[in-house]
CSV table of C-alpha atoms in Angstrom, one decimal:
chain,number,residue,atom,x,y,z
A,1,UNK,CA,-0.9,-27.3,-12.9
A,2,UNK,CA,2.0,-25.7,-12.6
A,3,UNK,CA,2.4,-22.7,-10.0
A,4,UNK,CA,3.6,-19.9,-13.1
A,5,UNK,CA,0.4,-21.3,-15.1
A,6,UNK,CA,-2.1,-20.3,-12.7
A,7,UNK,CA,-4.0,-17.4,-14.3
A,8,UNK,CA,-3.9,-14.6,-11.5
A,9,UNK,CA,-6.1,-11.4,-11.6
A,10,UNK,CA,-4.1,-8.9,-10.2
A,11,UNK,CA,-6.5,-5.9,-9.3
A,12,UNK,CA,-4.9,-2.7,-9.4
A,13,UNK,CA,-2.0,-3.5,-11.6
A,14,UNK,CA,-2.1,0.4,-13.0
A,15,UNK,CA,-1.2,1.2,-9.0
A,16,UNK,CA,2.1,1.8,-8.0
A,17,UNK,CA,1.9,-1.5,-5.7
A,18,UNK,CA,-0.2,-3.7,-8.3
A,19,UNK,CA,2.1,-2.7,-11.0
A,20,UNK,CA,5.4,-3.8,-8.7
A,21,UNK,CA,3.6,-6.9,-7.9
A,22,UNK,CA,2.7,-8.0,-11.2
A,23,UNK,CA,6.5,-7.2,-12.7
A,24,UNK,CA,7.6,-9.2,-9.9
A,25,UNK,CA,5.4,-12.0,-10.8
A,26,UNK,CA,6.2,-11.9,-14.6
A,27,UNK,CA,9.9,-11.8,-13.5
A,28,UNK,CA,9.5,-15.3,-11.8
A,29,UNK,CA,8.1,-16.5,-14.9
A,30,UNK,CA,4.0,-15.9,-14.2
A,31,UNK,CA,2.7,-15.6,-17.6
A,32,UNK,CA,-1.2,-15.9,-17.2
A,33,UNK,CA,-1.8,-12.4,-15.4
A,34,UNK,CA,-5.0,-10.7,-15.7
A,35,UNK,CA,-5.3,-7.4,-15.5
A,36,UNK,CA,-7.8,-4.7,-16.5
A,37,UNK,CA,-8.0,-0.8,-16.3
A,38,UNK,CA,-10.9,0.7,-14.2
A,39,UNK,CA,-12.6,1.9,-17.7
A,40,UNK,CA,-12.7,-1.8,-18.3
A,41,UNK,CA,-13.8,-2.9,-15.2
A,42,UNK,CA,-15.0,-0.3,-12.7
A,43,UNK,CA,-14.3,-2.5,-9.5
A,44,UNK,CA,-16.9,-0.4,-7.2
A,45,UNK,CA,-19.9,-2.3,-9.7
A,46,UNK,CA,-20.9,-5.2,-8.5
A,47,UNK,CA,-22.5,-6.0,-11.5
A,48,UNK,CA,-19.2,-5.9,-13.2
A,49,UNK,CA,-17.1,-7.2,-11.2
A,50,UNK,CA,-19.3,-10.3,-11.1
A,51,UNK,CA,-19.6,-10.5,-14.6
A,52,UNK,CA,-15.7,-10.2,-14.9
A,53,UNK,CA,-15.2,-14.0,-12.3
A,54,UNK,CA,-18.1,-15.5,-14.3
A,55,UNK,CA,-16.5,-15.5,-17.5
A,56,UNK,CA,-12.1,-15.0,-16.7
A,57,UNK,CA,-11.7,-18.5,-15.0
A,58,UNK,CA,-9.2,-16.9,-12.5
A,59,UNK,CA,-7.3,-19.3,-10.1
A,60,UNK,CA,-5.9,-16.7,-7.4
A,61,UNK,CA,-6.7,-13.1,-6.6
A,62,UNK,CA,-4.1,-10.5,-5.4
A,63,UNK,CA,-6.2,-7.1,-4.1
A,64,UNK,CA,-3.8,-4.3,-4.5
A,65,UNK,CA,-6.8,-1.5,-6.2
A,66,UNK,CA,-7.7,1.2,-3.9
A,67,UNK,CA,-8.3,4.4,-3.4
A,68,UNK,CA,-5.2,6.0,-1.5
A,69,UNK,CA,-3.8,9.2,-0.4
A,70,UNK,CA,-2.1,11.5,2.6
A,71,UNK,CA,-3.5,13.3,5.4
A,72,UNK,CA,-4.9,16.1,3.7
A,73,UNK,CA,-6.8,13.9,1.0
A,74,UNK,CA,-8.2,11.8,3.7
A,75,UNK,CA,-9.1,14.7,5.9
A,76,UNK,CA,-10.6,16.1,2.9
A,77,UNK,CA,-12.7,13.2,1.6
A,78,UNK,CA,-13.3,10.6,4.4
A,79,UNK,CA,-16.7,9.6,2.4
A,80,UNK,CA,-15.1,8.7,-0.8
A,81,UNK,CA,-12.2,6.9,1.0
A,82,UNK,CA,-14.2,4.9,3.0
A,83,UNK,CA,-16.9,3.9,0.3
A,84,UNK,CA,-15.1,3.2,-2.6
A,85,UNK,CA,-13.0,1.0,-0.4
A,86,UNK,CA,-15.5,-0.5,1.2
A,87,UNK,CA,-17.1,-1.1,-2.4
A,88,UNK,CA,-13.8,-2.4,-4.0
A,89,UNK,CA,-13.4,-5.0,-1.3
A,90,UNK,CA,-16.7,-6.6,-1.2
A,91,UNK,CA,-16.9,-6.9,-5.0
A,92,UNK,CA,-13.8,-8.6,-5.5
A,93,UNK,CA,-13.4,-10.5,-2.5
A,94,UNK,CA,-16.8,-12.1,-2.6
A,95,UNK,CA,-17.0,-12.3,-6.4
A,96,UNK,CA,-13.7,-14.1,-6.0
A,97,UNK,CA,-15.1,-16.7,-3.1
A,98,UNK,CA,-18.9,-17.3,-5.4
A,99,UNK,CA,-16.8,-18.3,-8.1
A,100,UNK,CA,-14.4,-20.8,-6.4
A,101,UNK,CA,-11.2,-18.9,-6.3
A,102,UNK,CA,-9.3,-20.3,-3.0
A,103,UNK,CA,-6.6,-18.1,-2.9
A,104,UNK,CA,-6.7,-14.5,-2.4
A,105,UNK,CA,-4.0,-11.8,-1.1
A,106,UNK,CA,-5.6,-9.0,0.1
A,107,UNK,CA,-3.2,-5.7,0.7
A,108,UNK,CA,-4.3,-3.7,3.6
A,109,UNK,CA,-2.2,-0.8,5.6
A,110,UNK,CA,-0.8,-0.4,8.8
A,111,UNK,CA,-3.1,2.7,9.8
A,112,UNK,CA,-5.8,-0.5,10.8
A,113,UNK,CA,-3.7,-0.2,14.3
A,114,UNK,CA,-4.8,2.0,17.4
A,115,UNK,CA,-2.9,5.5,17.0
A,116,UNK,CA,-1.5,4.3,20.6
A,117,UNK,CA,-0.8,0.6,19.6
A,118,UNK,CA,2.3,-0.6,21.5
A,119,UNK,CA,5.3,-0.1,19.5
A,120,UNK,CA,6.2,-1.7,17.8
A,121,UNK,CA,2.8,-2.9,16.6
A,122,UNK,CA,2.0,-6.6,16.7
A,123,UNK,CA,-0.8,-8.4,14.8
A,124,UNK,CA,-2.5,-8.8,17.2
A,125,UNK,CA,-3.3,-5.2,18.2
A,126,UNK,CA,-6.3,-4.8,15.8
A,127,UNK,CA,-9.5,-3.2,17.5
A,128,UNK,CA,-7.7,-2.7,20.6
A,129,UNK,CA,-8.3,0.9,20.5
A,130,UNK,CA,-9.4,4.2,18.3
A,131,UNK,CA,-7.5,4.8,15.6
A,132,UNK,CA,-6.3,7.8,14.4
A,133,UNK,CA,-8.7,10.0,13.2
A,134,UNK,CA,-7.2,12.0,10.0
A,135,UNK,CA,-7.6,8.7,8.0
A,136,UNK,CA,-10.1,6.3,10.2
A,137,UNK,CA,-12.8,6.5,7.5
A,138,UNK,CA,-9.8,4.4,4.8
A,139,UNK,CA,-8.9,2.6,7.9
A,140,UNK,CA,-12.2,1.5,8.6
A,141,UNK,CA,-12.5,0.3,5.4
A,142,UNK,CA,-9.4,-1.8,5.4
A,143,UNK,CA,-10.1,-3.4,8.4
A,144,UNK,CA,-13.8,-4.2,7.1
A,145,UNK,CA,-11.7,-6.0,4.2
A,146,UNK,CA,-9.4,-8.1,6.8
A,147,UNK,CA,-12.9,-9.2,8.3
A,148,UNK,CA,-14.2,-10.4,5.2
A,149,UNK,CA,-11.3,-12.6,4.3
A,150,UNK,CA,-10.9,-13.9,8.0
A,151,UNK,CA,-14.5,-14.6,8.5
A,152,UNK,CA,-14.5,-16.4,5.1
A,153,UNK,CA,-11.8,-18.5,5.9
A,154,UNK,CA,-13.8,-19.5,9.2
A,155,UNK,CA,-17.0,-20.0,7.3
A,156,UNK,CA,-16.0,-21.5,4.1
A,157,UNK,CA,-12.5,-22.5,4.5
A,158,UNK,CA,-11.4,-20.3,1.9
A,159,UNK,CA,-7.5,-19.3,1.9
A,160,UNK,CA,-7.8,-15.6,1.9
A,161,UNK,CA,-4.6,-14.0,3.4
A,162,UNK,CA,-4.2,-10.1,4.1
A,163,UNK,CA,-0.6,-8.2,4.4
A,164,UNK,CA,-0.4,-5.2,6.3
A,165,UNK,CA,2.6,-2.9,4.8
A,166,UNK,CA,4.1,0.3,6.3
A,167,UNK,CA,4.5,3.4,4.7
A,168,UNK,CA,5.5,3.0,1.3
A,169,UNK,CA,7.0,4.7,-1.8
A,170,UNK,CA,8.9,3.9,-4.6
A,171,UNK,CA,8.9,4.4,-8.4
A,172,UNK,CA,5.6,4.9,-9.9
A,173,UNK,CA,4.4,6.6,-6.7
A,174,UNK,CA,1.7,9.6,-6.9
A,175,UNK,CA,3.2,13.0,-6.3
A,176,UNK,CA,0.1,15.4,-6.1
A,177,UNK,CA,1.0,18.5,-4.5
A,178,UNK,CA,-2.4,17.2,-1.9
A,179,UNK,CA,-3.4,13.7,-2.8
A,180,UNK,CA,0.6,12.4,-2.1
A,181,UNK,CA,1.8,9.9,0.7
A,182,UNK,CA,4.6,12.0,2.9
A,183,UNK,CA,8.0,10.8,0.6
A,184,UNK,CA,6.5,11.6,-3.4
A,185,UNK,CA,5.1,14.5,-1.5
A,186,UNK,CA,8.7,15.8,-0.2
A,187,UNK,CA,10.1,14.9,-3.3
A,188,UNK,CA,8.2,17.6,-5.3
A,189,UNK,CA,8.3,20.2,-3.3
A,190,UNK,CA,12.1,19.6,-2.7
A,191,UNK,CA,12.0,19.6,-6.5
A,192,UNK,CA,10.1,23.0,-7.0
A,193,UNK,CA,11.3,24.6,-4.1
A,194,UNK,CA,15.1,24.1,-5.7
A,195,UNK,CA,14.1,24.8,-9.4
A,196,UNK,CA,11.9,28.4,-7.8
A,197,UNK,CA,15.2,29.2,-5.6
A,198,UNK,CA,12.7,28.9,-2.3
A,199,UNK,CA,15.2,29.5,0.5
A,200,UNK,CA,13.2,27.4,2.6
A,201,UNK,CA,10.5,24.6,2.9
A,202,UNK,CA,7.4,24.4,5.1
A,203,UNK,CA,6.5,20.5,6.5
A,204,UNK,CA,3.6,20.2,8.2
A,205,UNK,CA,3.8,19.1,12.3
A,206,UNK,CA,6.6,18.8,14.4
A,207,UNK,CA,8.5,16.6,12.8
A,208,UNK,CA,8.8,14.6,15.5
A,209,UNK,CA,6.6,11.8,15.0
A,210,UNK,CA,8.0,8.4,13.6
A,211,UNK,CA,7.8,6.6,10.7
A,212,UNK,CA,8.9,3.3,9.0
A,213,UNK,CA,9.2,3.0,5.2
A,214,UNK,CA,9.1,0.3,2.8
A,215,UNK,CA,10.2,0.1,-0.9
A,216,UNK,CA,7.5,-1.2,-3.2
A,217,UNK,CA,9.5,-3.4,-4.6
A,218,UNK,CA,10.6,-5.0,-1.1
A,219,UNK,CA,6.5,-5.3,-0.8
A,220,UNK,CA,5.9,-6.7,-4.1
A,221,UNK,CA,8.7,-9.3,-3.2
A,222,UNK,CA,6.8,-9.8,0.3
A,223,UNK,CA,3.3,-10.4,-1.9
A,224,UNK,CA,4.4,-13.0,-4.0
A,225,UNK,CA,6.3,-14.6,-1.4
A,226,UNK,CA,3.9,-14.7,1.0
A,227,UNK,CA,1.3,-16.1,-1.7
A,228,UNK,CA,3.6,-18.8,-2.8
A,229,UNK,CA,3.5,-20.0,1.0
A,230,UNK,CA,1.9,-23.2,1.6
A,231,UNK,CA,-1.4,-22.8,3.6
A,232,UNK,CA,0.1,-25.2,6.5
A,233,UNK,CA,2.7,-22.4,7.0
A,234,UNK,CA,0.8,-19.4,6.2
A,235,UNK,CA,-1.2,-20.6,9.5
A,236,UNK,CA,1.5,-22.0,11.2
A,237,UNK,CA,3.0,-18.4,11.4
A,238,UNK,CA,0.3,-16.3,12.3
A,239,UNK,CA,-1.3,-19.2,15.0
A,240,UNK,CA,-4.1,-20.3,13.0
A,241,UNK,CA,-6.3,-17.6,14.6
A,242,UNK,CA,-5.2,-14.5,11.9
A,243,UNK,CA,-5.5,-14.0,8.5
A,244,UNK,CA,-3.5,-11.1,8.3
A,245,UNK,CA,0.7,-10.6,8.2
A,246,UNK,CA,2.5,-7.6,9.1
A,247,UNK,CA,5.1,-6.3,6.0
A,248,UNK,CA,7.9,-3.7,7.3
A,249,UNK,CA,11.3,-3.0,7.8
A,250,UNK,CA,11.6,-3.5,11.5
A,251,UNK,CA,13.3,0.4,11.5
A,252,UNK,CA,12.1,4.0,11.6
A,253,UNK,CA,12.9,7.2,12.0
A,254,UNK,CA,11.3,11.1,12.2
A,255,UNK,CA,9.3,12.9,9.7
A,256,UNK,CA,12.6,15.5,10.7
A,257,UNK,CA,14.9,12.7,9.8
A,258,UNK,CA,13.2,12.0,6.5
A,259,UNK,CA,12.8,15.2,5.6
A,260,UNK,CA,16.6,15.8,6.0
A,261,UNK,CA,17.7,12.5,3.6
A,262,UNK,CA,15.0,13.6,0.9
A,263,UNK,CA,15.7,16.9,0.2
A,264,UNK,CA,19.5,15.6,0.3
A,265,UNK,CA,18.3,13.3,-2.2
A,266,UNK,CA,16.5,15.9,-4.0
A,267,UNK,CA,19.3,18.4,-4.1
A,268,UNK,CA,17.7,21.1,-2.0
A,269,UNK,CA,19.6,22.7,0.5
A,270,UNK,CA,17.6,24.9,1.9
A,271,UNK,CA,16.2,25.7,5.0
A,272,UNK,CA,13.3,23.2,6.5
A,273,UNK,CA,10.8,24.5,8.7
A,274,UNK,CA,8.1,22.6,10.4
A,275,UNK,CA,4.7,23.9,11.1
A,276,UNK,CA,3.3,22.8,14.8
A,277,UNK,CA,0.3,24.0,14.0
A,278,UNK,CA,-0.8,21.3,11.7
A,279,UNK,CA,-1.7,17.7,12.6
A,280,UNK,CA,1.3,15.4,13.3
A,281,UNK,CA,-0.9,12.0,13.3
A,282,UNK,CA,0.1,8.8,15.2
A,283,UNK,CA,3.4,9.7,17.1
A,284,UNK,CA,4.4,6.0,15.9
A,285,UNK,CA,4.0,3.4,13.7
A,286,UNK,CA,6.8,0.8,13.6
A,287,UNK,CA,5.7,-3.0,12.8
A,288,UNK,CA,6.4,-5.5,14.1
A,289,UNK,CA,7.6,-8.2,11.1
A,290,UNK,CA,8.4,-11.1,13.3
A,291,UNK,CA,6.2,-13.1,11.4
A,292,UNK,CA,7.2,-12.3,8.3
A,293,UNK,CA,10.6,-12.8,9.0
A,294,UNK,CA,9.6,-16.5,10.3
A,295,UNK,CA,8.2,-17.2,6.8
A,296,UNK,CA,11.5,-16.4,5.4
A,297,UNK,CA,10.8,-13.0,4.1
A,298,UNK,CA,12.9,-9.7,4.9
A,299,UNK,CA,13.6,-6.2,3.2
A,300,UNK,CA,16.7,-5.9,1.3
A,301,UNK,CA,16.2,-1.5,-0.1
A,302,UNK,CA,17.7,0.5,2.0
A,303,UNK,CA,16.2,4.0,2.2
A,304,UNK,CA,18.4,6.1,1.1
A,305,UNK,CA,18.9,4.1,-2.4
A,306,UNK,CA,15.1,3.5,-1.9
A,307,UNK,CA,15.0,7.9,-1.8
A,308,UNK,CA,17.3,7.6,-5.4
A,309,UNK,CA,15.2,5.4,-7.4
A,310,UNK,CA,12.2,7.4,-6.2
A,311,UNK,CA,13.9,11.3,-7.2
A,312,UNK,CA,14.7,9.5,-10.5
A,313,UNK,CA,11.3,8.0,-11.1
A,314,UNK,CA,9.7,11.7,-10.3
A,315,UNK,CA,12.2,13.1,-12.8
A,316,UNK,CA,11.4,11.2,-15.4
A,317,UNK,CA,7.5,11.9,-14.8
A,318,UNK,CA,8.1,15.3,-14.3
A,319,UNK,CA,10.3,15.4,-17.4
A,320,UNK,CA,7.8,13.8,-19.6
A,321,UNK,CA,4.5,16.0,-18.2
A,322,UNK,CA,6.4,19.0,-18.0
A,323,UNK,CA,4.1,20.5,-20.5
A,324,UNK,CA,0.9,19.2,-18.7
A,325,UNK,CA,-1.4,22.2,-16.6
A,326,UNK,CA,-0.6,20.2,-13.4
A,327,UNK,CA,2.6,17.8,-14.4
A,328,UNK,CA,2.0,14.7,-11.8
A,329,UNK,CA,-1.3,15.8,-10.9
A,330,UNK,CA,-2.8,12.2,-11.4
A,331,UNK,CA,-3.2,9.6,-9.7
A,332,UNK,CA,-1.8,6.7,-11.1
């Protein structure tokens, strides 16, 4: 069989990461891409999800469905990040292994590491410390999903690989005013705050903590790349003792820092005032993508035209919902 006939399910494709993935796929000439919606397959049902591997015939998985979202989200719900996680993974992954499938891509997040992990983070610094605590439920959860691919590449030989990316953002991103990453989030209230005439902009924390940021699309190239590896080198890379790959920039910078390029991007020029007051998070999360790099993979988007293609994106959303009660209230 030819690599671009294999028929891949790609779970999450509605996402703004599944959805890069799967135009990067169909770019290289992937034609047999399954996908389904979550009111055709609700991924947290067991029942379904099984049913869905028993009769599809897929040949290799790629896990991008979650449930995701900022500080404030996570702080707000922990339960419902860490079980429909949880739920999502086990379904698909196992489902995935009864049914033969021998090749699976699982995409994680770099919160797994310690909130005082060396910097910049390695690999292997997973469970060597407490992680931080405004989003440890979703980070328990991804790490329970890690485990399960690992521990069923030890048991069963399967060849279940897990990518760890950065921060990310990038067209197709969700910009609730709550449930938005830090980037979509700056974006609209940039956005508002310069449309309202707001002299000034409130970001939460010191602005001092550091951050690294990937493009989705550098990610989605990362996924398929790193899929399309054989498994010799795949092991070769990470030692033969991990199953999961680090995917970053290698660069970062302050929330201040970002703050400053955004709203530039944005066209705000206002003040920007930072609230101490509210929880800053991990003071740093850099990867390190030394690995990565040795499998012949590295990020091309830089962040400020990264920060371009996102303002447009939101425009064109905001444009096209701005009749909508809450325009980009969803998530996608």
């Amino acid at each position: 069989m030819h690599p671009t006939d294999l028929r891949i399910f790609v779970a999450g494709h509605r996402g703004m990461v599944g959805s890069a993935i799967e135009r990067r796929l169909r770019s290289l000439g992937y034609a047999e891409i399954v996908t389904r919606t979550r009111a055709e397959l609700d991924l947290t049902d067991q029942a379904q999800v099984r049913r869905f591997f028993a009769s599809e015939h897929i040949d290799q998985v790629v896990l991008a469905a979650a449930k995701v979202g900022g500080i404030y989200a996570n702080s707000m719900l922990p339960a419902d990040f860490v079980y429909e996680n949880l739920m999502i993974e086990a379904n698909v992954i196992w489902a995935a292994h009864a049914r033969d499938v021998d090749r699976l891509l699982f995409l994680g997040s770099s919160c797994i590491y310690p909130k005082f992990a060396t910097q910049p983070m390695v690999e292997e610094a997973l469970l060597t410390g407490p992680l931080e605590p405004t989003n440890e439920p979703y980070a328990v959860a991804k790490i329970a999903g890690i485990t399960l691919c690992a521990s069923l590449r030890t048991q069963f030989g399967r060849d279940y690989r897990a990518i760890m990316p950065t921060n990310l953002y990038g067209p197709g991103d969700n910009y609730h005013p709550t449930r938005s990453h830090v980037i979509p989030g700056l974006i609209r209230r940039f956005h508002e705050a310069r449309e309202t005439g707001a002299p000034e902009v409130v970001i939460w924390g010191t602005g001092e903590p550091r951050r690294e940021f990937l493009h989705v699309d550098d990610l989605a190239r990362a996924s398929v790349h790193v899929m399309e590896r054989p498994r010799s080198e795949f092991d070769e890379v990470l030692g033969g003792t991990l199953a999961h790959l680090n995917v970053g920039t290698g660069v970062d910078l302050t929330i201040r820092e970002l703050a400053g390029l955004v709203a530039g991007a944005v066209g705000f020029e206002g003040r920007l005032e930072f609230d101490p007051t509210m929880p800053d998070g991990t003071p740093r999360k850099l990867l390190d993508v030394s690995r990565v790099t040795a499998l012949g993979w590295n990020a091309e988007i830089t962040l400020r035209d990264g920060l371009r293609s996102t303002v447009d994106d939101f425009m064109l959303q905001y444009a096209a919902r701005s009749g909508a009660v809450d325009p980009l209230g969803s998530t996608p």
